[in-house]
Amino acid sequence: MDMSFFESKMGRGLLFGGLTICLLLTPTFVTDIYILSIFNLMIIYAILCMGLNLILGFTGLLSLGHAAFYGIGAYTTAILMTRFGFGFVAAFCASAVLAMIAGIIIALPTRKVRGDYFCLITLAFGEIFRLVATSWIEFTRGAMGIVGIPIPKIFGLQIVTETHFYYLGLGILTFTYLTLRAITKTRYGRAFIAIREDELAADTMGINTSIYKIMAFSIGCLYAGMAGSFLAVYQTAVTPSNFRLEESCLMIIMVIVGGMGRNLFAPLAGVAVMTVATEVFRSTAEYRMLIIGLIMILVLLIRPQGIFGSSSFKN
Amino acid sequence: MPILETRDVTKRFGGLVAVNQVCMTVNNNEILGIIGPNGAGKTSFINALTGIYKPSSGQVFFQDKEITGLPAYKIAKQGISRTFQNLRVFSNISVLENVLIGAHCRIDNPFHHIFLRPLRSRKIEHQAYEKVIALLKNVGLEEKKETLAKNLAYGEQRILEICRALASDPQLLILDEPCAGMNSMEMDTLADFVKKLRNEGNTIVVIEHNMRFMMTVSDRIIVMTAGAKFREGTPEEIRNDLEVQKVYLGEQEAERC
Amino acid sequence: MLGEVILVGVMVGAVYALVTVGYSMVFGILKLMNFAHGDTYIFGTLICLTLLAKYNIHPVLAILIAAIAGGGLAFLVELLVYRRLRAPQHRLISMITALGAAYVVQNISELQWGNQVMSFPSIVESKFVTLLGLQVSVTHIITLFVAVLCIAVLILFMRYSRYGKAIDCVSQDMDAASLMGIPINRVVSSVYFMGGVLGVVGGVLYSSAYNAVSLGMGFRGTLIAFTAAVIGGIGSLGGALLGGMILGLSENLIGVYVSSSYRDPLLYSLLIIMLLVKPTGILGNSDQTKV
Ligand SMILES: Nc1ncnc2c1ncn2[C@@H]1O[C@H](COP(=O)(O)OP(=O)(O)O)[C@@H](O)[C@H]1O
Ligand SMILES: [Mg+2]
């Protein structure tokens, strides 16, 4: 296929415009609530995976605890809205900030610890988060989760239907994309890539690699917090089982299937493929892990750069 | 006027003394060559200067400021830039981005400006882009700016690495075995390029094995063996030094085996 | 009381050491976090359960068959999933495929045995004897004995056999070993096989000591192996022993004197703290990479 048209400025503009209109009009064509709910699910994963791509695809840090930051966002919104009477906007911002702070703390060890060990730290953190969410009953209501999260209001508008949530999600996704694009087009994005490619060489280019790793990681977590906050009001409930290691793996595999790195949209292909796949295989839930596992293995063995990826980790 | 000065720099790895009390100076706008047999400690010495290793003892001064033991990124910011013996370009990204990353610490674009002053941020980035394009033109890599670094020929990758190091406007450029793996024609081109850089006002330290290259390029040469400075002099003096010849002949015979 | 708790702790520690040794050896060679380790040996343990409970096979024979099955599975996982990603620059990628492999193995076990806790028959008659004034269960003593025996045999094997030396060479420097004519693939395969075998033995001992086995023990087992290996010094045999012991003892002491619900948080916290404070472990030594 000739891609040069899509690479020209006009072609890209047309493609973008068309896509935007399609996305904005989706709810008018898609009236089926079930389909729309799948779109909403995809939007959540899209936000998560765009953020994760900054961590994994740009900076080359493997995080097996991304679901925990997603969870921090969700629980923050749930607790603030049900118990402290916060409005959605305030809770949303608090969730994002809290997830980011947690991200900064967890990423601190990247200063000293090797990549594969850091991955274990994120894994342990993810599990600790889940354990706390399950066992600290007074605060999180344990395995039952927090239910009855109020209907979010934004500047007087009530967000109730699937369509409303669709537009809210799309707004957050757009924000995610625009900010990420702005960041990655500057020296910051290039510094992240330099770290992925060769940390030591990056260091000798004057890049303070410790700070930049923390930065990439925590920015990625910020978006996870937003996605979590959205999930909380969308589901009106959060339970620890939303944030298992399996979820982190699913996000990683979405990013990889779509393609890591420069192309910010690439992970979305993975989100679409994997969300549809999990829906299709929903009836065979007992094979779920088998399927996810096989996809993880096969994609990496056969096409590690993903569907649209420009670069794999290192070749 | 010395731009860099080391006092008794020593680097140990366990029991092994890789660099042993090396004192030397680099003067402004000269090409200083460092030669010595394999394992003499040249690379370790450079690593100790540029913050990749912390010196076990001794001091390093750069432009009258002590930089001993600073992390590599700080030393780079102060104006020392380097290449690596075993080629470390960022292989999966384009030539252009490689060099832009080299210019990282000279792009004055604070993070919050991306959002709060987007126009200024974009202007600064664009200026950096133009500077890098000019640099690429200068070394003849401009047409290949979108090529992935790993798809360049080996000699071009070496040039790219030097170009990346130059992008940070270094006060001192250190090249660790830039000729490794080059044929003699590429080597001559490189020698001309290095001399041109010096004539444009750069100060350069070159580590190299190839004597012919070193004799044509260097203003002054330091010979290292077994971690210590062994001789220092003009290329003429070094060439005619019997003991240096002994060290080198010994090595060349060893290499032949 | 304390004496008994410590004894049980030592027994658990020995079993942990056994499952850690297999993991640590693999890490030493490929520097790969084998996430499938725990699920692989629980697969073997479950096979042993079926052989014992359904077919009434003699325990020794059952363990043997199960160990070979577990070893074979580990061998297969390496062959199919890890082998092509062996180069050091694929380290992160291979970690993800390893997780994928863990999921696949776990799901296969789940399809066969479900994810409930199942009772595991005692291999030896559960009797209590008084030893040095302590009430100890015969099962525990035998478990400890078998675990220590296996580790001792492994250490002797690694130190004195040609094969052990070859394994050591490969983990020091794979390229050099390859140039010396050591068949890398065969060595790696056999290390995986051995890791699987030792893991299954550990899994069976543990399950029969506690009369229970469940799928969840797989992932937990992986984490135990990681943590114990990291505590002792990843890749080192002695480190695996030490780490297993420390983990087993502290887990038991905390389980008895504080609360057993702190066992998992303890595990994760130990892992994090160790990685932060001394990632090379107690017996490991740091290495500065050459540039
Ligand atoms: N990171 C390291 N760890 C241990 N030994 C090292 C390390 N780096 C270099 N060495 C040793 O230091 C000595 C000097 O090496 P090097 O500086 O590379 O010499 P040269 O660049 O002159 O060939 C060699 O014996 C080498 O093996
Ligand atoms: Mg060298």
Coordinates of N, CA, C and O in Angstrom, one line a residue, chain C residues 35 47 67 76 116 120 177 211:
Chain C
F35 N 9.3 -16.1 34.7 CA 8.0 -16.0 35.4 C 7.2 -17.3 35.4 O 6.3 -17.4 36.1
I47 N 0.2 -33.0 38.8 CA 0.3 -34.3 38.2 C 0.6 -35.3 39.2 O 0.0 -36.4 39.3
A67 N 8.1 -35.2 38.5 CA 9.3 -34.3 38.3 C 9.8 -34.3 36.9 O 10.1 -33.3 36.4
L76 N 10.4 -27.5 27.6 CA 9.6 -27.1 26.4 C 9.4 -25.5 26.4 O 9.5 -24.9 25.4
Q116 N -9.3 -24.3 42.6 CA -9.6 -24.4 44.0 C -8.4 -25.0 44.8 O -7.5 -25.6 44.2
F120 N -3.9 -32.5 49.5 CA -2.8 -33.3 49.0 C -2.5 -34.4 50.0 O -2.3 -34.1 51.2
A177 N 32.2 -19.7 26.2 CA 31.9 -21.2 26.4 C 31.6 -21.8 25.0 O 32.0 -22.9 24.7
N211 N -0.6 -30.6 53.3 CA -1.8 -31.3 52.8 C -2.6 -30.5 51.9 O -3.9 -30.6 51.9

